[in-house]
PDB file of N, CA and C in Angstrom:
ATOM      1  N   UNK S   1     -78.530 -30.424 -56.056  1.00  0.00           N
ATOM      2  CA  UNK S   1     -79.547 -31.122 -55.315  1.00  0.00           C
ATOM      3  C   UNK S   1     -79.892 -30.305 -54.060  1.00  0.00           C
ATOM      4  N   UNK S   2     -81.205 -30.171 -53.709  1.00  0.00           N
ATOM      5  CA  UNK S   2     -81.888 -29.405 -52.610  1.00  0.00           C
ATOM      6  C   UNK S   2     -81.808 -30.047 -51.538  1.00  0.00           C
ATOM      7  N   UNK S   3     -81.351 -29.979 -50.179  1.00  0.00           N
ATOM      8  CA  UNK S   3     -81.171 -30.784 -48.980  1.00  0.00           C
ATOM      9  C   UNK S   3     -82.793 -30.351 -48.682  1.00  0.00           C
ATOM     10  N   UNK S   4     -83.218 -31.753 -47.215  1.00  0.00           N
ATOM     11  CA  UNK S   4     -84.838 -31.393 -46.962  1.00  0.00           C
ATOM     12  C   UNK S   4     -84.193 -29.908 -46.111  1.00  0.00           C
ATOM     13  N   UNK S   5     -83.542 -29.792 -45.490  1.00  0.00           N
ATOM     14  CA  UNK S   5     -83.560 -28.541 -44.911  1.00  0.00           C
ATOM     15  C   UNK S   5     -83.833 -27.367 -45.673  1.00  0.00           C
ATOM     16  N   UNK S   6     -83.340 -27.232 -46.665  1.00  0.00           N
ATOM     17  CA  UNK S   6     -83.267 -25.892 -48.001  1.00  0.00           C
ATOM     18  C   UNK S   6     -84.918 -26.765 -48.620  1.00  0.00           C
ATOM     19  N   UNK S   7     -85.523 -27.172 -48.683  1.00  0.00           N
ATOM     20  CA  UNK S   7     -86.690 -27.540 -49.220  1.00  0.00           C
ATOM     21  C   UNK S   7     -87.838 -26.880 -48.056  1.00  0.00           C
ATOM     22  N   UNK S   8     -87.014 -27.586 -46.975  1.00  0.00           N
ATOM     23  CA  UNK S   8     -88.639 -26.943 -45.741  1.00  0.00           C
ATOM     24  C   UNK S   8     -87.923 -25.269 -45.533  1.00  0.00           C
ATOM     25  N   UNK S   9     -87.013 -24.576 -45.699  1.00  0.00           N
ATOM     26  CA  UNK S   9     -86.770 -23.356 -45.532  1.00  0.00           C
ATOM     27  C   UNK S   9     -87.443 -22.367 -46.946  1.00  0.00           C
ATOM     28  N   UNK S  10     -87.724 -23.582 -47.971  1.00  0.00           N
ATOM     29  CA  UNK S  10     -88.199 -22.605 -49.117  1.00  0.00           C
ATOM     30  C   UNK S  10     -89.760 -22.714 -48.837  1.00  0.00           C
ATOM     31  N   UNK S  11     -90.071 -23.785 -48.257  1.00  0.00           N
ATOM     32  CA  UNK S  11     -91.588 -24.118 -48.377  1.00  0.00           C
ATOM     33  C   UNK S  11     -92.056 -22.965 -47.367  1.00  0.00           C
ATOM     34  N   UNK S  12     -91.409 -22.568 -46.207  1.00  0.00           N
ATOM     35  CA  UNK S  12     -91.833 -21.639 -45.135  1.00  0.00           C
ATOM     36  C   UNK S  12     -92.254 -20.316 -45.859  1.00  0.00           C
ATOM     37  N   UNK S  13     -91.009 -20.059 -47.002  1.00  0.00           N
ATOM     38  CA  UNK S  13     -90.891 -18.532 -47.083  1.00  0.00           C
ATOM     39  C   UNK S  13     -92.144 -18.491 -48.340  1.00  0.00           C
ATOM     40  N   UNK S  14     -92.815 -19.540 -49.258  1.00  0.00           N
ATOM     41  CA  UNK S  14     -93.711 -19.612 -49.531  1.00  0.00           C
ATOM     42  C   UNK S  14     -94.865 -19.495 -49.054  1.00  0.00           C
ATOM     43  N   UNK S  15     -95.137 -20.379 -48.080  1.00  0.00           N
ATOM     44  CA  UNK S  15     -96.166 -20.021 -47.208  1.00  0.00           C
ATOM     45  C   UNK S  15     -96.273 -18.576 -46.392  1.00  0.00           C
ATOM     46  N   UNK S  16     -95.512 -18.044 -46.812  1.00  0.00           N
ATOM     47  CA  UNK S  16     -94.925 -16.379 -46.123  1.00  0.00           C
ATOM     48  C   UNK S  16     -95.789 -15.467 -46.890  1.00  0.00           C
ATOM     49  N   UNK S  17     -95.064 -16.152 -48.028  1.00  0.00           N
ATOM     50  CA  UNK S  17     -95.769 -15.054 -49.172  1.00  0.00           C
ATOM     51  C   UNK S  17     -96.889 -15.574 -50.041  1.00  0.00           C
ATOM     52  N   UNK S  18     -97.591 -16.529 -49.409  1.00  0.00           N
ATOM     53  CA  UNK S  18     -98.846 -16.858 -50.045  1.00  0.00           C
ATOM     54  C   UNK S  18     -98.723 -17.733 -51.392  1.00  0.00           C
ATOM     55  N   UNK S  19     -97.739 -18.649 -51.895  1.00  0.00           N
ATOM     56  CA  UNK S  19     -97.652 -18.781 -52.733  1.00  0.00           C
ATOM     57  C   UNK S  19     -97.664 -20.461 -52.115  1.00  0.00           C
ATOM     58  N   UNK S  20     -98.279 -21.413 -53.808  1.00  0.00           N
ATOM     59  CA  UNK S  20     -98.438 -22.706 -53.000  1.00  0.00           C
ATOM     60  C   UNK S  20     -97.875 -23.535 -54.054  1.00  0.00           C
ATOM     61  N   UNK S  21     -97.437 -23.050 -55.381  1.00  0.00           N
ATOM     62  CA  UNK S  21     -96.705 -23.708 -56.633  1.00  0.00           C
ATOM     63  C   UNK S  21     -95.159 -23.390 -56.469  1.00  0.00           C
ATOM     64  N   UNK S  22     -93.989 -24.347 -56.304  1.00  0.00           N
ATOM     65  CA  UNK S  22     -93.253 -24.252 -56.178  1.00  0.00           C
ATOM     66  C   UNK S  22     -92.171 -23.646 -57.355  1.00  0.00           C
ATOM     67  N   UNK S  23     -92.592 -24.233 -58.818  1.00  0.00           N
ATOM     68  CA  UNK S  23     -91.962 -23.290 -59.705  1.00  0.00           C
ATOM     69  C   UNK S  23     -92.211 -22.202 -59.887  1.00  0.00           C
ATOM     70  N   UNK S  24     -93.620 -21.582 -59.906  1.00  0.00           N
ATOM     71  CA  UNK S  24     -93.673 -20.465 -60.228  1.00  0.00           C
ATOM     72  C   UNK S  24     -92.901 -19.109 -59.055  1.00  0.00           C
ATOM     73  N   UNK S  25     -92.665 -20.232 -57.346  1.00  0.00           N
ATOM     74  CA  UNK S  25     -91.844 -19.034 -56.836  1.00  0.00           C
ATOM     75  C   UNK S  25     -90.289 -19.056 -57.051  1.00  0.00           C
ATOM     76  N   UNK S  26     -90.051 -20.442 -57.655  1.00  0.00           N
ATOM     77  CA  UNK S  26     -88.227 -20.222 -58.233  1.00  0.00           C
ATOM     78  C   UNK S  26     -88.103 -19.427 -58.920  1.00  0.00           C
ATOM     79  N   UNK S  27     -89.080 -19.527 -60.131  1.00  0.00           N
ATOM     80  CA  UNK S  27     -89.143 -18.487 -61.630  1.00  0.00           C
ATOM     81  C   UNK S  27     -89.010 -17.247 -60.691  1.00  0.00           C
ATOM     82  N   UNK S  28     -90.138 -16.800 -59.600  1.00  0.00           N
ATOM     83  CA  UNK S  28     -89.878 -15.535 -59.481  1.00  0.00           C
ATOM     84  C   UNK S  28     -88.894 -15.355 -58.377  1.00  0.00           C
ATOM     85  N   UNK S  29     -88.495 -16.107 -57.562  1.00  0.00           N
ATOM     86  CA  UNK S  29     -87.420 -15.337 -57.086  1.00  0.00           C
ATOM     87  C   UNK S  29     -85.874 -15.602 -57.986  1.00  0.00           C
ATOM     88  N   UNK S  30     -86.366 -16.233 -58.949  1.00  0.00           N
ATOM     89  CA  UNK S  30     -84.683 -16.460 -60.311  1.00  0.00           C
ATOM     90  C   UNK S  30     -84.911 -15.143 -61.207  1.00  0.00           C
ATOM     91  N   UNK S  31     -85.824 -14.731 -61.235  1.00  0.00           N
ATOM     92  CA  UNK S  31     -86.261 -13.263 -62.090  1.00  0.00           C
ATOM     93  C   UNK S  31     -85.936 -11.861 -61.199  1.00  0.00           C
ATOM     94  N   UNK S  32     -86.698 -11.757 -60.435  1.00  0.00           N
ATOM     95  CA  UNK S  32     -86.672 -10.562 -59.420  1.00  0.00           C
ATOM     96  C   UNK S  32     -85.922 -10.599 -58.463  1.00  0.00           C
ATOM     97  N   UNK S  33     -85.782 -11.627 -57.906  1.00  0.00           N
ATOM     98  CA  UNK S  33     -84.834 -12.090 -56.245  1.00  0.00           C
ATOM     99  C   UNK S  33     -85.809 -11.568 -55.211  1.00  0.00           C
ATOM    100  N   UNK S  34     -87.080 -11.236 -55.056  1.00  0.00           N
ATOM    101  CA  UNK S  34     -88.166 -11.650 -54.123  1.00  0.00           C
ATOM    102  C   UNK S  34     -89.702 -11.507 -54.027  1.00  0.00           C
ATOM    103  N   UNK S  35     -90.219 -11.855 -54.049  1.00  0.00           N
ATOM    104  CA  UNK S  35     -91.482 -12.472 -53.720  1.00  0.00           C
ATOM    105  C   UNK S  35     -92.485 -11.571 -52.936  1.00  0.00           C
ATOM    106  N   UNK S  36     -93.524 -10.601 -53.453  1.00  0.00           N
ATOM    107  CA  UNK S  36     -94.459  -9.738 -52.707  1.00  0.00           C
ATOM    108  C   UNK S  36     -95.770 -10.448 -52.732  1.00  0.00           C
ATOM    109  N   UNK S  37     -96.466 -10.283 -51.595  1.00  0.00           N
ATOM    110  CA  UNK S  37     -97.507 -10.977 -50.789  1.00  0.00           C
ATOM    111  C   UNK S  37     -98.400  -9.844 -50.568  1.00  0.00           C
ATOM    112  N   UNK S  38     -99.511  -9.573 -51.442  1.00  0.00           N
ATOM    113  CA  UNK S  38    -100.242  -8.217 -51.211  1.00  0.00           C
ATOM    114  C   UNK S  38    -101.659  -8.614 -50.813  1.00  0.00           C
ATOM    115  N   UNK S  39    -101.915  -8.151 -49.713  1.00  0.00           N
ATOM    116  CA  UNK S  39    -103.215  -8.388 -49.651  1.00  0.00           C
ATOM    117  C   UNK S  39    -104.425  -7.645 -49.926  1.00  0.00           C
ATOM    118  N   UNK S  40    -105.216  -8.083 -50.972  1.00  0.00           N
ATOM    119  CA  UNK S  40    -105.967  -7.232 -51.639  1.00  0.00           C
ATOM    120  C   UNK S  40    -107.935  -7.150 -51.162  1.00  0.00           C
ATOM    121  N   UNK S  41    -107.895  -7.905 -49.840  1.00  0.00           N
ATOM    122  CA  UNK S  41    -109.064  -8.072 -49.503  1.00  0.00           C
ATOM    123  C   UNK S  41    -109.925  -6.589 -49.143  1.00  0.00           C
ATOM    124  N   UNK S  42    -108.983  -5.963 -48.496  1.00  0.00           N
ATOM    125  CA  UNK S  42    -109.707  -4.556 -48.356  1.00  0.00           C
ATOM    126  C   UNK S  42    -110.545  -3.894 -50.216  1.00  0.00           C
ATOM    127  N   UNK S  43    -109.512  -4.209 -51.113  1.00  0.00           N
ATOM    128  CA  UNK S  43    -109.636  -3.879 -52.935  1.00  0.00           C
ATOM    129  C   UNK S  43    -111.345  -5.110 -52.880  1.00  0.00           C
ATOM    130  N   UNK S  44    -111.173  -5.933 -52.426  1.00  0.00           N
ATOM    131  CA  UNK S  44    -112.488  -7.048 -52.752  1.00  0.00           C
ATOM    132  C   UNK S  44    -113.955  -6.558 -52.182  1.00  0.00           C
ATOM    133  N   UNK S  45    -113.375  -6.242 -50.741  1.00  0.00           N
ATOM    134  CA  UNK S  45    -114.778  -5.855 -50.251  1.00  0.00           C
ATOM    135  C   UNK S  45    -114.995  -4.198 -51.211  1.00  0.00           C
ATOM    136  N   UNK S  46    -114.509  -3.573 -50.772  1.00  0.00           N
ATOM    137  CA  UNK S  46    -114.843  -2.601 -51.617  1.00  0.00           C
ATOM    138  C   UNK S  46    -115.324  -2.056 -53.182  1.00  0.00           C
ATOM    139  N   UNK S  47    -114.804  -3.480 -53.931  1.00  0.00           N
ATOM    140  CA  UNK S  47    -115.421  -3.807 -55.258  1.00  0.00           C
ATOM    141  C   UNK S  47    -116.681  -4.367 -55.519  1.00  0.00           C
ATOM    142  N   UNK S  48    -116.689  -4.791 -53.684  1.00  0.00           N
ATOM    143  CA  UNK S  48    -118.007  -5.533 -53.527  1.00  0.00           C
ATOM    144  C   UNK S  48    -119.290  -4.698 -53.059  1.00  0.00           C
ATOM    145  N   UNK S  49    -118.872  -3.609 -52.752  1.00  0.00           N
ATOM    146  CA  UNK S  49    -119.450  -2.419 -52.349  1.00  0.00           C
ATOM    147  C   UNK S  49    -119.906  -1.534 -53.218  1.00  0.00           C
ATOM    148  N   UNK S  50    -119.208  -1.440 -54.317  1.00  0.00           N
ATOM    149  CA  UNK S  50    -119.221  -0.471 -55.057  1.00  0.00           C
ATOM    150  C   UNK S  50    -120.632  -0.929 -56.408  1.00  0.00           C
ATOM    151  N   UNK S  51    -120.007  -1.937 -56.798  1.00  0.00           N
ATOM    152  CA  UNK S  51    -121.100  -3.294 -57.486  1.00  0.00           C
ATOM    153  C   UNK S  51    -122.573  -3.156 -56.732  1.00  0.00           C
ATOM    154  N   UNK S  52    -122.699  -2.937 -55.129  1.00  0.00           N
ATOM    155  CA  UNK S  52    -124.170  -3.311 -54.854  1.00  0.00           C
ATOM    156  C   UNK S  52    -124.474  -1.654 -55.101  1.00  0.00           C
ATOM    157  N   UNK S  53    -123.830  -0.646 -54.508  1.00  0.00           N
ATOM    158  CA  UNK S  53    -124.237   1.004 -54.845  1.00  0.00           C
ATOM    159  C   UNK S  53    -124.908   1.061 -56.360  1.00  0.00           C
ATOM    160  N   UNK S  54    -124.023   0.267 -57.161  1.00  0.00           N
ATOM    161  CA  UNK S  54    -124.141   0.315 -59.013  1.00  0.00           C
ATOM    162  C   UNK S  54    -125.406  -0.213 -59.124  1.00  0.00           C
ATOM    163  N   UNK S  55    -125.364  -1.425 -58.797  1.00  0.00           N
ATOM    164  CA  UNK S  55    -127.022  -2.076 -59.188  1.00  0.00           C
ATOM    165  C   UNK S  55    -128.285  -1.426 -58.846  1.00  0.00           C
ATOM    166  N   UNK S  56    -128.033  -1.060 -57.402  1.00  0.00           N
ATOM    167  CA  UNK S  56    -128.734   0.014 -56.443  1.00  0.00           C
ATOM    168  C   UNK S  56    -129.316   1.409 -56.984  1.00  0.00           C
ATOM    169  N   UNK S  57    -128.343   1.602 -57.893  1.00  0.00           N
ATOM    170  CA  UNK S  57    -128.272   3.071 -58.740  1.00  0.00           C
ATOM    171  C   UNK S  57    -129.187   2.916 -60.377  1.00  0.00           C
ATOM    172  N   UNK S  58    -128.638   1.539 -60.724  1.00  0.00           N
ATOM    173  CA  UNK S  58    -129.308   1.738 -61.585  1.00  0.00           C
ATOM    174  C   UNK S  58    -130.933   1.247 -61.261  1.00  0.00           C
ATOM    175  N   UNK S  59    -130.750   0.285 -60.751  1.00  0.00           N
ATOM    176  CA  UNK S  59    -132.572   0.069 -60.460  1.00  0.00           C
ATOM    177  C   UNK S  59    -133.190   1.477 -60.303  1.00  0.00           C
ATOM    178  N   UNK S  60    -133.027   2.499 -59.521  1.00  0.00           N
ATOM    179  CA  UNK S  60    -133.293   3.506 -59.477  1.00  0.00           C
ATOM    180  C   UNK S  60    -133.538   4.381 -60.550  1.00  0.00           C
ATOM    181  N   UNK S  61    -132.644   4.174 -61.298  1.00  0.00           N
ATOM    182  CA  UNK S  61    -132.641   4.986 -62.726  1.00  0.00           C
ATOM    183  C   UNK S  61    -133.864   4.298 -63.494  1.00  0.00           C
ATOM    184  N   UNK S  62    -133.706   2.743 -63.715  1.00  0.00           N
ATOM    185  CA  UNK S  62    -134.880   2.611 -64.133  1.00  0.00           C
ATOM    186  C   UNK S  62    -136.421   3.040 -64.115  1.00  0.00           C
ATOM    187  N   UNK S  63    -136.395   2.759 -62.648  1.00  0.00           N
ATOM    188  CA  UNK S  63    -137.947   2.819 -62.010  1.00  0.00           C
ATOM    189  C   UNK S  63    -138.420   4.562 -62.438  1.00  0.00           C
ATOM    190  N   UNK S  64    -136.969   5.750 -62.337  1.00  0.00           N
ATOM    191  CA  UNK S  64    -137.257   7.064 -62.912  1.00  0.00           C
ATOM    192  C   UNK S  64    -137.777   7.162 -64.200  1.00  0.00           C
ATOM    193  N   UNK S  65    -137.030   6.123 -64.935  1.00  0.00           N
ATOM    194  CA  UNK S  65    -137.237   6.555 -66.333  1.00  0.00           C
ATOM    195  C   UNK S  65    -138.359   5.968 -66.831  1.00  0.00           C
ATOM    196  N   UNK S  66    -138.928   4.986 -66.185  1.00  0.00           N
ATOM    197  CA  UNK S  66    -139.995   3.831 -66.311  1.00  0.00           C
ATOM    198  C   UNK S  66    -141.130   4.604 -66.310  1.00  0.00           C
ATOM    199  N   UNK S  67    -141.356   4.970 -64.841  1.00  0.00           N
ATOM    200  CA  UNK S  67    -142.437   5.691 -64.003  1.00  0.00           C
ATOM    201  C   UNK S  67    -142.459   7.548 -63.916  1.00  0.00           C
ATOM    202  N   UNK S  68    -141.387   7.788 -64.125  1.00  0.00           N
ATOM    203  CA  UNK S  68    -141.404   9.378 -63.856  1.00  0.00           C
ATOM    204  C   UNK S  68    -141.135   9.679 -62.893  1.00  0.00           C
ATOM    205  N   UNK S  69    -140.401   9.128 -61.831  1.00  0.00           N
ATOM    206  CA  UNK S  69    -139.852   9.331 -60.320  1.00  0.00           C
ATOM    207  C   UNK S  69    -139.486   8.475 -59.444  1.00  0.00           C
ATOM    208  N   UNK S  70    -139.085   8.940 -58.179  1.00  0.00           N
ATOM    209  CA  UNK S  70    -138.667   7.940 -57.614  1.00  0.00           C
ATOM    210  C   UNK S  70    -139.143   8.277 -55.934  1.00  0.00           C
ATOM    211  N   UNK S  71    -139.184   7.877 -55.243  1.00  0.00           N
ATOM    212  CA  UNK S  71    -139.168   7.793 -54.066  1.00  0.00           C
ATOM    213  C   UNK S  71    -137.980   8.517 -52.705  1.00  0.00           C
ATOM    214  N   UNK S  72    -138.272   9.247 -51.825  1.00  0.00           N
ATOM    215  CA  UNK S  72    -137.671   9.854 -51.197  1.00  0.00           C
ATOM    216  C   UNK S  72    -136.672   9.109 -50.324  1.00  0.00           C
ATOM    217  N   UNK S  73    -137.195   7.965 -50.228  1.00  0.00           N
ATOM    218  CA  UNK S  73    -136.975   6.604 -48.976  1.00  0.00           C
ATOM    219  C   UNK S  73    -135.442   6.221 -50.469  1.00  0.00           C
ATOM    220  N   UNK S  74    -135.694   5.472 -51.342  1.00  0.00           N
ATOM    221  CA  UNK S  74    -134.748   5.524 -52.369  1.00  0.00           C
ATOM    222  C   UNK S  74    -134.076   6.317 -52.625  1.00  0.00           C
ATOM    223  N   UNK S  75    -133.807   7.619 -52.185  1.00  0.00           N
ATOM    224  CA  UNK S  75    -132.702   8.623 -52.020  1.00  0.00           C
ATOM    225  C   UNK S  75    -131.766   8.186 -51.165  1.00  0.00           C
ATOM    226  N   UNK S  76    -132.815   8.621 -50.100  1.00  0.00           N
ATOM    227  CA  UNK S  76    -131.691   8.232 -48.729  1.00  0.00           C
ATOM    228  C   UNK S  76    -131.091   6.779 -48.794  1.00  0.00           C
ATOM    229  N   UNK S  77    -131.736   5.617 -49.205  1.00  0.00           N
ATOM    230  CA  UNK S  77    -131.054   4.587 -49.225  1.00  0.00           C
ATOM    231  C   UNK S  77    -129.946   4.844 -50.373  1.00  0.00           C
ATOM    232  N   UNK S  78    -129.531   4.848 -51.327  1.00  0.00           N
ATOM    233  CA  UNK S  78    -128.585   5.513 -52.214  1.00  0.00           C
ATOM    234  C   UNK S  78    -127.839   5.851 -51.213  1.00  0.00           C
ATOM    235  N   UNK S  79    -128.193   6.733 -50.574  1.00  0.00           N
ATOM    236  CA  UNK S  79    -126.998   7.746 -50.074  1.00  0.00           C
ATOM    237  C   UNK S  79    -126.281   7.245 -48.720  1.00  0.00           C
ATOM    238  N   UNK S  80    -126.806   6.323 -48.229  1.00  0.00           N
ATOM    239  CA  UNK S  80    -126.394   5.698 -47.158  1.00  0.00           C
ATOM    240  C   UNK S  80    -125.471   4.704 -47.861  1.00  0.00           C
ATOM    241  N   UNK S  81    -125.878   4.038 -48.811  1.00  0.00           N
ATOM    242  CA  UNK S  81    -124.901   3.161 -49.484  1.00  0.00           C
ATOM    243  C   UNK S  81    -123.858   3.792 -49.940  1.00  0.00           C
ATOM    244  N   UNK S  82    -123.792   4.882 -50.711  1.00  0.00           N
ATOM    245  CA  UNK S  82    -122.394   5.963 -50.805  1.00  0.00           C
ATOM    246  C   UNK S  82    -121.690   6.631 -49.793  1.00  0.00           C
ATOM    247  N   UNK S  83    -122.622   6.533 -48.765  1.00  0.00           N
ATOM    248  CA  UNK S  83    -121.414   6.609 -47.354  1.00  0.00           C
ATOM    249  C   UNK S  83    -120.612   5.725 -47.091  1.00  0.00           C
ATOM    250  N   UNK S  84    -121.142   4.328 -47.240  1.00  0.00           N
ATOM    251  CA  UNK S  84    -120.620   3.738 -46.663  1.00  0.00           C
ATOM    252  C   UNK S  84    -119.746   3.167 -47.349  1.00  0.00           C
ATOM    253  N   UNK S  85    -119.631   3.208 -48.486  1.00  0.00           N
ATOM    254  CA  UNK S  85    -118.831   3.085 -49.703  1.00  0.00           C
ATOM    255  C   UNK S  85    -117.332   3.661 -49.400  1.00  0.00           C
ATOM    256  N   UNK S  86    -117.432   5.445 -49.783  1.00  0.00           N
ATOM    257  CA  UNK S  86    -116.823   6.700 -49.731  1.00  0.00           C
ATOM    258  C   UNK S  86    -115.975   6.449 -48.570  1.00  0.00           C
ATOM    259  N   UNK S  87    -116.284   5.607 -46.897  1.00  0.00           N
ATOM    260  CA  UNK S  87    -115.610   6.062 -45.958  1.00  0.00           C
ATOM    261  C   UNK S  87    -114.249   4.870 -46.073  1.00  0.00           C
ATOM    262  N   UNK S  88    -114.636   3.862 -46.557  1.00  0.00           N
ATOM    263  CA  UNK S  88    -113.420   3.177 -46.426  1.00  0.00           C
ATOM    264  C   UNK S  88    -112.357   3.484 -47.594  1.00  0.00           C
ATOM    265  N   UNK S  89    -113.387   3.783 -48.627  1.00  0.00           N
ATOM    266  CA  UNK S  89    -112.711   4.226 -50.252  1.00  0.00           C
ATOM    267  C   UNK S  89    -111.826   4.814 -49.387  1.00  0.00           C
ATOM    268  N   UNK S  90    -111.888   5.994 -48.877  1.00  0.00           N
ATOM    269  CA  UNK S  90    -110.741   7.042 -48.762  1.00  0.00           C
ATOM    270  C   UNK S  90    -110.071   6.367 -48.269  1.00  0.00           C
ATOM    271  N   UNK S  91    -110.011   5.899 -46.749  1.00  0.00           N
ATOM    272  CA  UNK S  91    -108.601   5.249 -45.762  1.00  0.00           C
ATOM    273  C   UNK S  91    -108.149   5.006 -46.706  1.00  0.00           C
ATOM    274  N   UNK S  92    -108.808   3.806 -48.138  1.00  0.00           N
ATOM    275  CA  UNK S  92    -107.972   2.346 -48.577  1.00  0.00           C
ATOM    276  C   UNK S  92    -106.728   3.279 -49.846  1.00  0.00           C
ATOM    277  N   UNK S  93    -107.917   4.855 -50.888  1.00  0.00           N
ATOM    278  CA  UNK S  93    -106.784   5.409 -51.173  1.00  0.00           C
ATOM    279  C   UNK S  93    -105.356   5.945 -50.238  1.00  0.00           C
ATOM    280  N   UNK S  94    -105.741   6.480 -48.993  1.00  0.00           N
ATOM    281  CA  UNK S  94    -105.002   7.082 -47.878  1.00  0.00           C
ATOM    282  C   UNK S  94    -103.679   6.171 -47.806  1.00  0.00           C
ATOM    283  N   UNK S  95    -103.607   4.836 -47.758  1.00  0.00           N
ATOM    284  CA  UNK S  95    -102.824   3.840 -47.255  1.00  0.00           C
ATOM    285  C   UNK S  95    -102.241   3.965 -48.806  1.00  0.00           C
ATOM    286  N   UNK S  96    -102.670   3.929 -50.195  1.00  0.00           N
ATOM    287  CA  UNK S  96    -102.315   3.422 -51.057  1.00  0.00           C
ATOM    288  C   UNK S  96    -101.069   4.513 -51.725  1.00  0.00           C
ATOM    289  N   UNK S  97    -101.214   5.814 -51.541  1.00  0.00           N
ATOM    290  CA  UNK S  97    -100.747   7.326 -51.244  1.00  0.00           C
ATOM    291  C   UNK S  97     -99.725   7.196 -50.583  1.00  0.00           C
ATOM    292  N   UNK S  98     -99.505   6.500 -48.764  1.00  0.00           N
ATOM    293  CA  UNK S  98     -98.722   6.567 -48.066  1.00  0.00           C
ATOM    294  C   UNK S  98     -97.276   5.645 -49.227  1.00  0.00           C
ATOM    295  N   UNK S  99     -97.852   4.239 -49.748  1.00  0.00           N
ATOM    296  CA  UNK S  99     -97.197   3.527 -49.936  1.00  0.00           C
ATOM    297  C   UNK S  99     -96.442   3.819 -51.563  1.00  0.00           C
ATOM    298  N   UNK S 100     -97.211   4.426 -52.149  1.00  0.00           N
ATOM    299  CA  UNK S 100     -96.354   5.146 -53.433  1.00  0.00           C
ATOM    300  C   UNK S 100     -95.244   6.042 -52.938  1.00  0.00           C
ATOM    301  N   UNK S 101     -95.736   6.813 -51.831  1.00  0.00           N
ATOM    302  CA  UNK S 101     -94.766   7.961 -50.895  1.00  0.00           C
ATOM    303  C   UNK S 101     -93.223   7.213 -50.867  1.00  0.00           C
ATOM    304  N   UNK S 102     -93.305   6.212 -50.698  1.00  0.00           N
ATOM    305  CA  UNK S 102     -92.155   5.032 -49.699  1.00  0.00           C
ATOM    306  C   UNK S 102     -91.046   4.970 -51.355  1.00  0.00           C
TER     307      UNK S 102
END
């Protein structure tokens, strides 16, 4: 039997690690013995980034293949969107590199 003390000390270390179903963190800390909490929001925006460059890219492709060209102004926009893409891409590989290192 779980005392409330060992109940609110498990509920904390849940809320630690992001988790809000109580079996599924017994299962995993009775499997592994602990519990990783990754935060993947930097992976979201950047998927979210990458998705508007894509759509961005292909509209472009269309309107080429449609019409026979494209617009100079539609370059540079492209390419501003792959900057801005490219600069966090790297840090987020940079960090991801450090942490395989470990």
């Amino acid at each position: 039997m779980v005392s409330e003390e060992e109940l609110a000390l498990i509920r904390e270390r849940m809320d630690e690690a992001g988790v809000r179903n109580l079996g599924a963190y017994v299962r995993k800390m009775a499997l592994n013995g602990y519990v990783l909490h990754v935060d993947l929001s930097d992976v979201r925006e950047l998927v979210s980034l990458q998705r508007r460059c894509s759509n961005n890219l292909n509209q472009v492709a269309i309107q080429a293949n449609t019409y026979g060209g494209i617009y100079p102004e539609e370059i540079k926009a492209l390419q501003r969107d792959y900057e801005t893409l490219w600069g966090p891409l790297s840090d987020l590989l940079k960090k991801l590199s450090a942490v395989v290192e470990l």
